[in-house]
CSV table of C-alpha atoms (C1' of nucleotides) in Angstrom, one decimal:
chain,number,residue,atom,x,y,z
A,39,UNK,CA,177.1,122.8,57.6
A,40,UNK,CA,174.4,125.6,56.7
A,41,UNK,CA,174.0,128.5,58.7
A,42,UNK,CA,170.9,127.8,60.1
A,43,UNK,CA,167.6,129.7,59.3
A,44,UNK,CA,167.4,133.1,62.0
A,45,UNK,CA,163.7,132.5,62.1
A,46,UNK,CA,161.0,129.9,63.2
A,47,UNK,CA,159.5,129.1,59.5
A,48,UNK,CA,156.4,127.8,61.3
A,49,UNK,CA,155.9,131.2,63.3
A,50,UNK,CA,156.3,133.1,60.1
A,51,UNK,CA,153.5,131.4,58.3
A,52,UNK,CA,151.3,132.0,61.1
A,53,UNK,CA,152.2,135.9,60.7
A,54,UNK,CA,151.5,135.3,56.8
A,55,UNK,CA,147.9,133.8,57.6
A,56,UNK,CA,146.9,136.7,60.1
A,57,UNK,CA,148.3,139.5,57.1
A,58,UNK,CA,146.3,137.5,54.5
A,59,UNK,CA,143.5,136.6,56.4
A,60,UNK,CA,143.0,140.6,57.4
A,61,UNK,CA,143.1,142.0,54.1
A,62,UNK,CA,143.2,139.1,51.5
A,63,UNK,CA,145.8,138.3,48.5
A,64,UNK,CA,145.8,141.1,46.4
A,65,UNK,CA,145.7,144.3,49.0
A,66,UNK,CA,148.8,142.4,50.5
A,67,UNK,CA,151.8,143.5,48.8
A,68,UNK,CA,155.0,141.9,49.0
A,69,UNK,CA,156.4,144.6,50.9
A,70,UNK,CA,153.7,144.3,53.3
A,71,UNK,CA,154.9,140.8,54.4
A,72,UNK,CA,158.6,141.6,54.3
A,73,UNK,CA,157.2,143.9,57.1
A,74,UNK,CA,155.1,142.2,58.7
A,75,UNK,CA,156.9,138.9,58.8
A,76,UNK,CA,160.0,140.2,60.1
A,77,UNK,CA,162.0,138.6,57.3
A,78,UNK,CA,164.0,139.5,54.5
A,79,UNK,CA,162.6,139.5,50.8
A,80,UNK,CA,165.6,136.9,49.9
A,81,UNK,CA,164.6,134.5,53.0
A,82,UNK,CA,160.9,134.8,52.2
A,83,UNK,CA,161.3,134.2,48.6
A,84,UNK,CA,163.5,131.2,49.0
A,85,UNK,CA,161.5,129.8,51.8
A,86,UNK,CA,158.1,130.2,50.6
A,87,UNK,CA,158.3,130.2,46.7
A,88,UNK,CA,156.7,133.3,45.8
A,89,UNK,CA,153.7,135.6,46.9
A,90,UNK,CA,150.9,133.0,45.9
A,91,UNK,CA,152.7,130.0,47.2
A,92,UNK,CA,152.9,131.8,50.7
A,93,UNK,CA,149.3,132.5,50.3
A,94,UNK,CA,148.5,129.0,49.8
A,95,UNK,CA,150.5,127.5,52.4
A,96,UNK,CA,149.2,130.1,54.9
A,97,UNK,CA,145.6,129.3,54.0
A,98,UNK,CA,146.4,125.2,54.1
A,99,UNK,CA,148.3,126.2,57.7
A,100,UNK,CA,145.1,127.5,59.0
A,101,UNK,CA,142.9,125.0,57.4
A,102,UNK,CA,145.1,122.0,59.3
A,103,UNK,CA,145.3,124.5,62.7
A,104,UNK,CA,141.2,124.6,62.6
A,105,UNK,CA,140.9,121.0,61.2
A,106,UNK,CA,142.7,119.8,64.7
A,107,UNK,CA,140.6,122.1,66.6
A,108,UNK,CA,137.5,120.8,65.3
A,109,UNK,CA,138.9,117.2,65.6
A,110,UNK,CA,139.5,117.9,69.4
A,111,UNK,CA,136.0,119.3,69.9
A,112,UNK,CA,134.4,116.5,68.2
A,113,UNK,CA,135.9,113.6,69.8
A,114,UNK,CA,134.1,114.8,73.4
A,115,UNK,CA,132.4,112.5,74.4
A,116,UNK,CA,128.8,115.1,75.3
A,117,UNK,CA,125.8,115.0,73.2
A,118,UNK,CA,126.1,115.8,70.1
A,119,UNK,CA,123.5,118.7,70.2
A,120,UNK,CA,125.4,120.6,73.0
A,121,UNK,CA,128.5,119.9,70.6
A,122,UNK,CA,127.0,121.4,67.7
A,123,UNK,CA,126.1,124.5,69.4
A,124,UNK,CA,129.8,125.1,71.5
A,125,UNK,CA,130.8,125.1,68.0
A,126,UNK,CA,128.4,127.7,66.9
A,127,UNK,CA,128.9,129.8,70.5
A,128,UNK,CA,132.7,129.7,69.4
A,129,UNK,CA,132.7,130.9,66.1
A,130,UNK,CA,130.4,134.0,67.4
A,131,UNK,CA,132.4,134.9,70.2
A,132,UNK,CA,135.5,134.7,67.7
A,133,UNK,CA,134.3,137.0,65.4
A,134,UNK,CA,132.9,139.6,67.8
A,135,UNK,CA,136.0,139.6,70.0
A,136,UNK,CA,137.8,140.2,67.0
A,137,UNK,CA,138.7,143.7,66.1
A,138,UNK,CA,140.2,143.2,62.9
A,139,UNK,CA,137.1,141.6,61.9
A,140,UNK,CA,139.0,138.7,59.7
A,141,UNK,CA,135.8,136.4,59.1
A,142,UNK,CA,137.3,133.2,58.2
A,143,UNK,CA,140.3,132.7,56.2
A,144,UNK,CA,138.7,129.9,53.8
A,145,UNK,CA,135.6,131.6,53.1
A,146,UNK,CA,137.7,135.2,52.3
A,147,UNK,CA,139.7,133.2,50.1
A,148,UNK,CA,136.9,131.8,48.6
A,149,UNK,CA,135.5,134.7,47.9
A,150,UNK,CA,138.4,136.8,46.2
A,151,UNK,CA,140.2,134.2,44.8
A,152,UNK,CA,138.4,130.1,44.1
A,153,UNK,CA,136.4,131.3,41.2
A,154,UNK,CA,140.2,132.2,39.1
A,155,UNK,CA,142.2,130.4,40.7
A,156,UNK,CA,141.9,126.1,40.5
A,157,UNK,CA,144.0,125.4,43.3
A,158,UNK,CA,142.5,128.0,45.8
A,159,UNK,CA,138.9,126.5,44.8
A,160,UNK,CA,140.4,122.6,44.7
A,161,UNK,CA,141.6,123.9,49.0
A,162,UNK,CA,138.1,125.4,49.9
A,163,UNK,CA,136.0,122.8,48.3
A,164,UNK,CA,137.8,119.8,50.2
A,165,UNK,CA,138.0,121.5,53.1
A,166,UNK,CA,134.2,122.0,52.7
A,167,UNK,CA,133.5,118.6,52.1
A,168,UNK,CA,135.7,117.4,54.8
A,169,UNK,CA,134.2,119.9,57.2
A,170,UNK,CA,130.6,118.6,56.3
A,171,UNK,CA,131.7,114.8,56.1
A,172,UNK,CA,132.9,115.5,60.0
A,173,UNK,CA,129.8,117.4,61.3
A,174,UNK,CA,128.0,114.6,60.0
A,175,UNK,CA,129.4,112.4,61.5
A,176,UNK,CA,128.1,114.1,64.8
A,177,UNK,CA,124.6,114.7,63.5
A,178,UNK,CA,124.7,111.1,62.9
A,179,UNK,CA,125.3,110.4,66.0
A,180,UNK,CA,123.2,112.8,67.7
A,181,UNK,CA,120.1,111.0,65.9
A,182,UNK,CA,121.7,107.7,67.3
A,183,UNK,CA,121.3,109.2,70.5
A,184,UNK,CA,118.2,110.7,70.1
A,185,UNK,CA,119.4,114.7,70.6
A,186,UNK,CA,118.8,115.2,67.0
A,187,UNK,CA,115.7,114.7,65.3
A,188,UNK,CA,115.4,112.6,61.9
A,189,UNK,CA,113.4,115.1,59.5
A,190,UNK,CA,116.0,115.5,57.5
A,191,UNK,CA,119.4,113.0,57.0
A,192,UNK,CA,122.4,114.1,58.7
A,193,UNK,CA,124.3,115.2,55.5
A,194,UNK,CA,121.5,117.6,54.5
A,195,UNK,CA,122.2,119.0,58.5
A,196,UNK,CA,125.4,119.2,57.6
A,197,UNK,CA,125.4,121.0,54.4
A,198,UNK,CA,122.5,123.1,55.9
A,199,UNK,CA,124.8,123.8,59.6
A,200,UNK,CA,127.9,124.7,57.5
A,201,UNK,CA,126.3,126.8,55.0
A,202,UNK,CA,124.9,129.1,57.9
A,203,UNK,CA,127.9,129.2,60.0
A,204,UNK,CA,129.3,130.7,56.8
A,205,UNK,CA,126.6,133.4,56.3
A,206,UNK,CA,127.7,134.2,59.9
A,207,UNK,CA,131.3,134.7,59.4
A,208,UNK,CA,130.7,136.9,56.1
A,209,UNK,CA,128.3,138.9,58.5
A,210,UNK,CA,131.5,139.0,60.8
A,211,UNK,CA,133.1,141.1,58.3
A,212,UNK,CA,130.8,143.6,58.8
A,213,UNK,CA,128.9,143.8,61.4
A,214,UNK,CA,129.2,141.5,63.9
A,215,UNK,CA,126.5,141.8,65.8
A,216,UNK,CA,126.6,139.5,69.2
A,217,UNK,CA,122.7,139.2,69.7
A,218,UNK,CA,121.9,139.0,65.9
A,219,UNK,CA,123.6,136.4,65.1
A,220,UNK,CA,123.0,134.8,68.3
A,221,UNK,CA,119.0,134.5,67.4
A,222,UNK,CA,120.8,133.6,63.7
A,223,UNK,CA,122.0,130.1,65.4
A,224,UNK,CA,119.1,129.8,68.0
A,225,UNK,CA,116.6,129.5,64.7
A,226,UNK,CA,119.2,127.1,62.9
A,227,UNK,CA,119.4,125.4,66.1
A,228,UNK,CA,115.9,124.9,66.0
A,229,UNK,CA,116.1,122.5,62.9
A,230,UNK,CA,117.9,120.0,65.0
A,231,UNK,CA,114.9,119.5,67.9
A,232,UNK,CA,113.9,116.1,68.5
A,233,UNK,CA,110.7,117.2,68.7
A,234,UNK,CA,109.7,114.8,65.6
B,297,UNK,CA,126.2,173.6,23.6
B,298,UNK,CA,128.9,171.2,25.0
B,299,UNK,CA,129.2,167.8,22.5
B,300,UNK,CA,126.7,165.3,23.7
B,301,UNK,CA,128.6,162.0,25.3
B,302,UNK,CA,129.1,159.2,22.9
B,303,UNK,CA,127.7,156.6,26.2
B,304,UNK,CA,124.9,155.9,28.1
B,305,UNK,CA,126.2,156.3,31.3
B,306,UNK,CA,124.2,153.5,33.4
B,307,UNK,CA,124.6,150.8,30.2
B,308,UNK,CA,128.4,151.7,31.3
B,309,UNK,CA,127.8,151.5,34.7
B,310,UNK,CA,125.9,148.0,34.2
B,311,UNK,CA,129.6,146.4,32.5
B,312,UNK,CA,131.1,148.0,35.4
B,313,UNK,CA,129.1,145.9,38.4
B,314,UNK,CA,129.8,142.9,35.4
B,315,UNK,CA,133.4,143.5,35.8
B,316,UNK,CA,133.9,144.3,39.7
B,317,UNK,CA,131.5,141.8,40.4
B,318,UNK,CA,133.4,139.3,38.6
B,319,UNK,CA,136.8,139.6,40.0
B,320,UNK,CA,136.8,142.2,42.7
B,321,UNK,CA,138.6,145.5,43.3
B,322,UNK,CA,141.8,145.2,43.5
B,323,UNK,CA,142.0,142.6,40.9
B,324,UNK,CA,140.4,144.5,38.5
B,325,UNK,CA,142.7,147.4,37.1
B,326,UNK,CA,141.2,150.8,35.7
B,327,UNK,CA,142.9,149.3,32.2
B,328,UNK,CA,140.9,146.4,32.8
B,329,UNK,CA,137.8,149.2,33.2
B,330,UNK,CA,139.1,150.6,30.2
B,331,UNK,CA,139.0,148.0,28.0
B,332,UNK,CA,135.6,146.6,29.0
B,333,UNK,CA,133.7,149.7,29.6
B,334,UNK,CA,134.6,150.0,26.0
B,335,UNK,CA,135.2,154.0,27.1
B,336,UNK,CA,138.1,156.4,27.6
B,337,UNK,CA,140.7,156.8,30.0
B,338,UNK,CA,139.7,160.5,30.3
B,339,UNK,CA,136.1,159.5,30.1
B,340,UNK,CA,136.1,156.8,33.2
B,341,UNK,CA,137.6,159.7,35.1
B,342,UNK,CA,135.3,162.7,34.2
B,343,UNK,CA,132.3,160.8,34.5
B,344,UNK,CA,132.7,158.8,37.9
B,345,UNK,CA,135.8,160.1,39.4
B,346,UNK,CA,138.3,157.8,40.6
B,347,UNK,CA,138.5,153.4,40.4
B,348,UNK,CA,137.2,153.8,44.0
B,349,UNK,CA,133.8,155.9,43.2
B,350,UNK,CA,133.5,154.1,40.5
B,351,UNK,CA,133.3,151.2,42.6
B,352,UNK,CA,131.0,152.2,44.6
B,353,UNK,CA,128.9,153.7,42.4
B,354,UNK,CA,128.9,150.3,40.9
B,355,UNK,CA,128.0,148.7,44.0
B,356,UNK,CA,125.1,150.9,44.7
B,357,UNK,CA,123.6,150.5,41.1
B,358,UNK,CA,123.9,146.5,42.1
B,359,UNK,CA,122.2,146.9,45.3
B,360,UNK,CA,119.2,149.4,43.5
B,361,UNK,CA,118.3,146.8,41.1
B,362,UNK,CA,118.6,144.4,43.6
B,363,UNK,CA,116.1,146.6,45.9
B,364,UNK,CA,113.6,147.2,43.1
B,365,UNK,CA,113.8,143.4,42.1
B,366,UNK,CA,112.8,142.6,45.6
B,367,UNK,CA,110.1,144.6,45.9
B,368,UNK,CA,108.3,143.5,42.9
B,369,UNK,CA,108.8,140.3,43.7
B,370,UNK,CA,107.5,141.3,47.4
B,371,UNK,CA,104.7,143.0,46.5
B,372,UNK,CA,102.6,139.8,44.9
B,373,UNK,CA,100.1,138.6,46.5
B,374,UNK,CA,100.9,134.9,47.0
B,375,UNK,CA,101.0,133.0,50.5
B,376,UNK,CA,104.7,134.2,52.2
B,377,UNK,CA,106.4,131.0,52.6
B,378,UNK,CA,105.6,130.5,48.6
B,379,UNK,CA,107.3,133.9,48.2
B,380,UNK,CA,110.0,133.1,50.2
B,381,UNK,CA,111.0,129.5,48.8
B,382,UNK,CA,110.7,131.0,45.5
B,383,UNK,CA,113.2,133.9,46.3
B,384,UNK,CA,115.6,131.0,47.7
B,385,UNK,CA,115.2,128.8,44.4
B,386,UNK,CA,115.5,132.2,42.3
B,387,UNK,CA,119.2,132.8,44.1
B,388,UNK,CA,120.0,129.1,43.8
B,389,UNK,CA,119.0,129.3,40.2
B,390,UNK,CA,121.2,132.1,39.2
B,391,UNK,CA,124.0,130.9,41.1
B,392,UNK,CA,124.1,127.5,39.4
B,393,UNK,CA,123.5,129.3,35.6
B,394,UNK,CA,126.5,131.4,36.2
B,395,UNK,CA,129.7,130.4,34.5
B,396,UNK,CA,131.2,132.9,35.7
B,397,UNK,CA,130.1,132.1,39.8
B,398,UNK,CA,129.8,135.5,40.5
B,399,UNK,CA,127.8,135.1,43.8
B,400,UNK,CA,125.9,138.2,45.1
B,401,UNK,CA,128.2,141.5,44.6
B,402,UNK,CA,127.4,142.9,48.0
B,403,UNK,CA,128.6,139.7,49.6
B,404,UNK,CA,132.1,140.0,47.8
B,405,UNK,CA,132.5,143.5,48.7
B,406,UNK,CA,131.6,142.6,52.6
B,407,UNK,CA,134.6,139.9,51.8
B,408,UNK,CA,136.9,142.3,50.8
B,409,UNK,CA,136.5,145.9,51.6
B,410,UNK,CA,134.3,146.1,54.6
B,411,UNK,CA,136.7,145.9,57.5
B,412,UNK,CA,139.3,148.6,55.9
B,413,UNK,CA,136.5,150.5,54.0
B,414,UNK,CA,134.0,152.3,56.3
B,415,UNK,CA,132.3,153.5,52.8
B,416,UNK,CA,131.5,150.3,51.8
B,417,UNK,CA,130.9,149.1,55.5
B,418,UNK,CA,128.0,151.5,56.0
B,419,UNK,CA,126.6,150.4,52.0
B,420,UNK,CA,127.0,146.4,52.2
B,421,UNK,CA,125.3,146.7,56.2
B,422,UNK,CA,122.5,149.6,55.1
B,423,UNK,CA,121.5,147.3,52.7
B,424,UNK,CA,121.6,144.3,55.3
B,425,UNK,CA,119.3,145.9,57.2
B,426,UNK,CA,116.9,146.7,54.5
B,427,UNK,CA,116.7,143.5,53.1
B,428,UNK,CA,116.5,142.4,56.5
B,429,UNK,CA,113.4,144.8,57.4
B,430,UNK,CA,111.3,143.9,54.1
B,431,UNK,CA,112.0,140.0,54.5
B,432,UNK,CA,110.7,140.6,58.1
B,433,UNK,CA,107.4,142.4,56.7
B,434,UNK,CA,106.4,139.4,54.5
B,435,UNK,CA,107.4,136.9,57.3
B,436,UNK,CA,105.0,138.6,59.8
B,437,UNK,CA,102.0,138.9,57.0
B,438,UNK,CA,103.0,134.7,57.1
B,439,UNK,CA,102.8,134.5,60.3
B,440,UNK,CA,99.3,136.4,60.3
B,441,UNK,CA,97.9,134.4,57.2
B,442,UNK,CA,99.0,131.2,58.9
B,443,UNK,CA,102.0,129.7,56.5
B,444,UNK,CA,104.3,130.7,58.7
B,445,UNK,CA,104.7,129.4,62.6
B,446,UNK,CA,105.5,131.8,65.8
B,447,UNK,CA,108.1,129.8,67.2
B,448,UNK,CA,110.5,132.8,66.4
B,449,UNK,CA,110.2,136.4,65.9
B,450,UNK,CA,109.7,137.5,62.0
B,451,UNK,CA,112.7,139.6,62.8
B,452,UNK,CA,115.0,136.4,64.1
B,453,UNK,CA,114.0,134.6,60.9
B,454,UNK,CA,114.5,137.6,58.7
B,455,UNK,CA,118.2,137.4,59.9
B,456,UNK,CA,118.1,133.9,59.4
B,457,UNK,CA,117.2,133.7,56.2
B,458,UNK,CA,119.0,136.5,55.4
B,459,UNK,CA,122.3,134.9,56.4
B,460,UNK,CA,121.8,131.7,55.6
B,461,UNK,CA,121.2,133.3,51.4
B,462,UNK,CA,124.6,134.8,52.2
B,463,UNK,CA,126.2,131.7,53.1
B,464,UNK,CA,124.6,130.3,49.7
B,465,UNK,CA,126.2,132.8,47.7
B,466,UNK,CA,129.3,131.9,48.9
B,467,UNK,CA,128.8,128.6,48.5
B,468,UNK,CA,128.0,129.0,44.6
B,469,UNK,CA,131.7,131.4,44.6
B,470,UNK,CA,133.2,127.7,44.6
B,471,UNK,CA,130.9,124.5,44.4
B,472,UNK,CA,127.7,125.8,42.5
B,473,UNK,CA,126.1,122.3,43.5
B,474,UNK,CA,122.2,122.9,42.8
B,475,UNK,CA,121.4,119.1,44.6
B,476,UNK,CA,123.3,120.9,47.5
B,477,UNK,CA,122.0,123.9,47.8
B,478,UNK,CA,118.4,122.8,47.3
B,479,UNK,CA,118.7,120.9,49.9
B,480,UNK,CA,120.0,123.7,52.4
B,481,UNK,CA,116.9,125.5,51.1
B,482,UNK,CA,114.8,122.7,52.7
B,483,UNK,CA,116.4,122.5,55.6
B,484,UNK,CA,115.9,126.6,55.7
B,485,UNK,CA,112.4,126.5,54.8
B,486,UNK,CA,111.5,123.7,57.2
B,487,UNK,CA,112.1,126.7,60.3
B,488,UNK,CA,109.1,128.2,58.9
B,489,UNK,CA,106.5,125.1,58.6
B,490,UNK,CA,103.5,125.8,60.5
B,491,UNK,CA,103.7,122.9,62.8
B,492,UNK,CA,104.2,124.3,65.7
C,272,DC,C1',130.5,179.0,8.0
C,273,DA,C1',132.9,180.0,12.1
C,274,DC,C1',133.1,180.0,17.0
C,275,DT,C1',132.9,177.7,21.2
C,276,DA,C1',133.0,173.9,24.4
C,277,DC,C1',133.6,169.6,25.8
C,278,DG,C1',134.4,164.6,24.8
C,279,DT,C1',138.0,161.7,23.0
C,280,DG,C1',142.4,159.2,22.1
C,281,DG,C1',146.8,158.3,23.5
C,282,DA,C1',151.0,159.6,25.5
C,283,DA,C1',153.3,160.5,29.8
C,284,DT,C1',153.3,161.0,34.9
C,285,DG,C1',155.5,159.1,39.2
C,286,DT,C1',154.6,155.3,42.2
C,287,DT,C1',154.3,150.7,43.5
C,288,DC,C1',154.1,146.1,42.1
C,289,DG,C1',156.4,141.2,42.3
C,290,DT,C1',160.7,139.3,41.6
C,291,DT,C1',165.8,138.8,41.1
C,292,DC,C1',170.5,139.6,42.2
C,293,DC,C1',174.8,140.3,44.7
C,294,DA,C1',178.1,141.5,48.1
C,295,DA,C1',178.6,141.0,53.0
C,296,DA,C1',177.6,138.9,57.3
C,297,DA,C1',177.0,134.7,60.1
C,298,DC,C1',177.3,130.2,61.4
C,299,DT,C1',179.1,125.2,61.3
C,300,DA,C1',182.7,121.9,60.7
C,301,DC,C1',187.4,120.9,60.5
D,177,DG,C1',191.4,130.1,63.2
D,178,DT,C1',190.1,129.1,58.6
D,179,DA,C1',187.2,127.3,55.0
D,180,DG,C1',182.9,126.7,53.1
D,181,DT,C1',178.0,127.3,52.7
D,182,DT,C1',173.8,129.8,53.3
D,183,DT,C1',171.2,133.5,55.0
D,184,DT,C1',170.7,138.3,55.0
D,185,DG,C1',170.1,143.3,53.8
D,186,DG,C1',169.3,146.2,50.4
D,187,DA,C1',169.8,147.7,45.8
D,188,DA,C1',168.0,147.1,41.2
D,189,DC,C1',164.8,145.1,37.7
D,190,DG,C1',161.1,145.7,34.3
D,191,DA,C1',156.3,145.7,34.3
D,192,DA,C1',152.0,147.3,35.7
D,193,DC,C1',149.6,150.3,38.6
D,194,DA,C1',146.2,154.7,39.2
D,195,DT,C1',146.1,159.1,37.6
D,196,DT,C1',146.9,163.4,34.8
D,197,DC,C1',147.5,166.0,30.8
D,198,DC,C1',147.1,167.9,26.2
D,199,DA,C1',146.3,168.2,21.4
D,200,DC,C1',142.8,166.9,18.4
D,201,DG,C1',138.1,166.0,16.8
D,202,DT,C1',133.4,166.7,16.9
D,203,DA,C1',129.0,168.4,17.9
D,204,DG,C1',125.8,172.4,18.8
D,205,DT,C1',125.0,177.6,18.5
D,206,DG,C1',124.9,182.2,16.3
DNA sequence: CACTACGTGGAATGTTCGTTCCAAAACTAC
DNA sequence: GTAGTTTTGGAACGAACATTCCACGTAGTG
């Protein structure tokens, strides 16, 4: 039999997505994650493929951690409003406990890498559509319910709700201001009111 | 008398933001600046130092013609909210006729070189504030004429606004959709309609 | 026409890049 | 304990990196 693996490969790739996440693909260097991984160039190479095909399985590895997240927080059974803005509260308090100031992996990546690279776009794209697929879903239901209004359908919501929550997480990068982006959510908030 | 250079130095400066814009920082290798700067080695250096100043250099040209491009557009004297929706369906425009998806140059460089550059932290959130400050003056002259409701401060919406442009510029990084992003705009827009 | 001064082209610097390779260590199965 | 297989540590690879340097060319001045 094999001499088994000295490391958990599952812990490792978590390591990978924090060093990629904090500085992104190319200020990474190879030696950078033989440090910071705890591995050994051999092991990582053999394990992982090479430097982009870590990169990519440590950006779908956090895509799948904060899909299940999400999935958890959506399946409570609370109106969907109050939902909606937990998820909002969350990502603020994320970013300004943060003192690395990360953002969010998928937009980062989005950033530096989707418009060169197909398979980094073909990752961020579905992802975006999934992620707007499920918060409509609870905008849908919300309206159901009457805790959202109807001036607009629930995909535009969705496209418009995501679409913010990303201008938030860029302004996470720099200057992730609690109150400012606070009132940020409170007035996108706002086009949710079943005021009608 | 010292030989005359043989480049206009902002024309030079213009392929610069062209190139740094288009694939970022690090991606983009001083032989890459060589080549499409269409100058020398020897010249890059003299002229603007080092990648880095050069860089930044870059990014502040950017941001200038941004500025100035604001404030003419600004300075008409049109109803705010028609100012504003046109400013949103300029952005989407350019995003969607760029083959090249560049986005908006300051939002790439708050992606990538914020958090471990306090040079380009201080530019991409001076300029966040600025642009902040003068959407905030033509939301308040809205809000006086009547186009615009007082539901929130001009200064909450400014940073609305604001970041929900940024999260369109990422957007167009990866999924240039104009249906999409028109209808993000609507949603947007719709915080300003004076119902109230 | 010659002198001077600076821009120019391209070679050369040492460093770091991503990747590969190999001998030695380590672990399982017999 | 020994055989067999795989990981491991670290050296080694060529290529590309940012930067410097220098001889040459060229323009303006007296």
């Amino acid at each position: 039999m094999p001499r088994p693996k000295a490391f958990d490969e599952e812990a490792v790739l978590q390591k990978a997505v924090n060093l990629f996440w904090c500085r992104g693909y190319e200020a990474t260097s190879v030696q950078d994650l033989v440090d910071g991984l705890g591995i050994n160039r051999a092991s990582l190479y053999d394990t992982y493929g090479d430097k982009r095909e870590l990169y990519i399985k440590a950006l779908e590895h956090y895509r799948d951690a904060e899909h299940n997240g999400f999935c958890q927080w959506m399946d409570q059974s609370r109106p969907a409003i109050d939902l909606l803005r937990d998820l909002f509260t969350g990502g603020i308090r994320q970013s300004v406990d943060d003192p690395q100031q990360k953002g969010c992996f998928l937009v980062n990546a989005t950033i530096e890498l989707a418009p060169h690279d197909p398979a980094i776009a073909r990752i961020v794209a579905a992802n975006q559509r999934t992620f707007e697929e499920r918060l409509r879903q609870v905008i849908e239901r919300g309206q159901r319910e009457g805790s959202i209004n109807r001036a607009h359908s629930a995909a535009d919501l969705a496209r418009f709700l995501f679409t913010t929550f990303t201008g938030l997480k860029v302004m996470s990068r720099a200057r992730p201001d609690l109150s400012a982006m606070q009132a940020v959510m409170d007035v996108a908030m706002s086009t949710l009111q079943p005021i009608d």
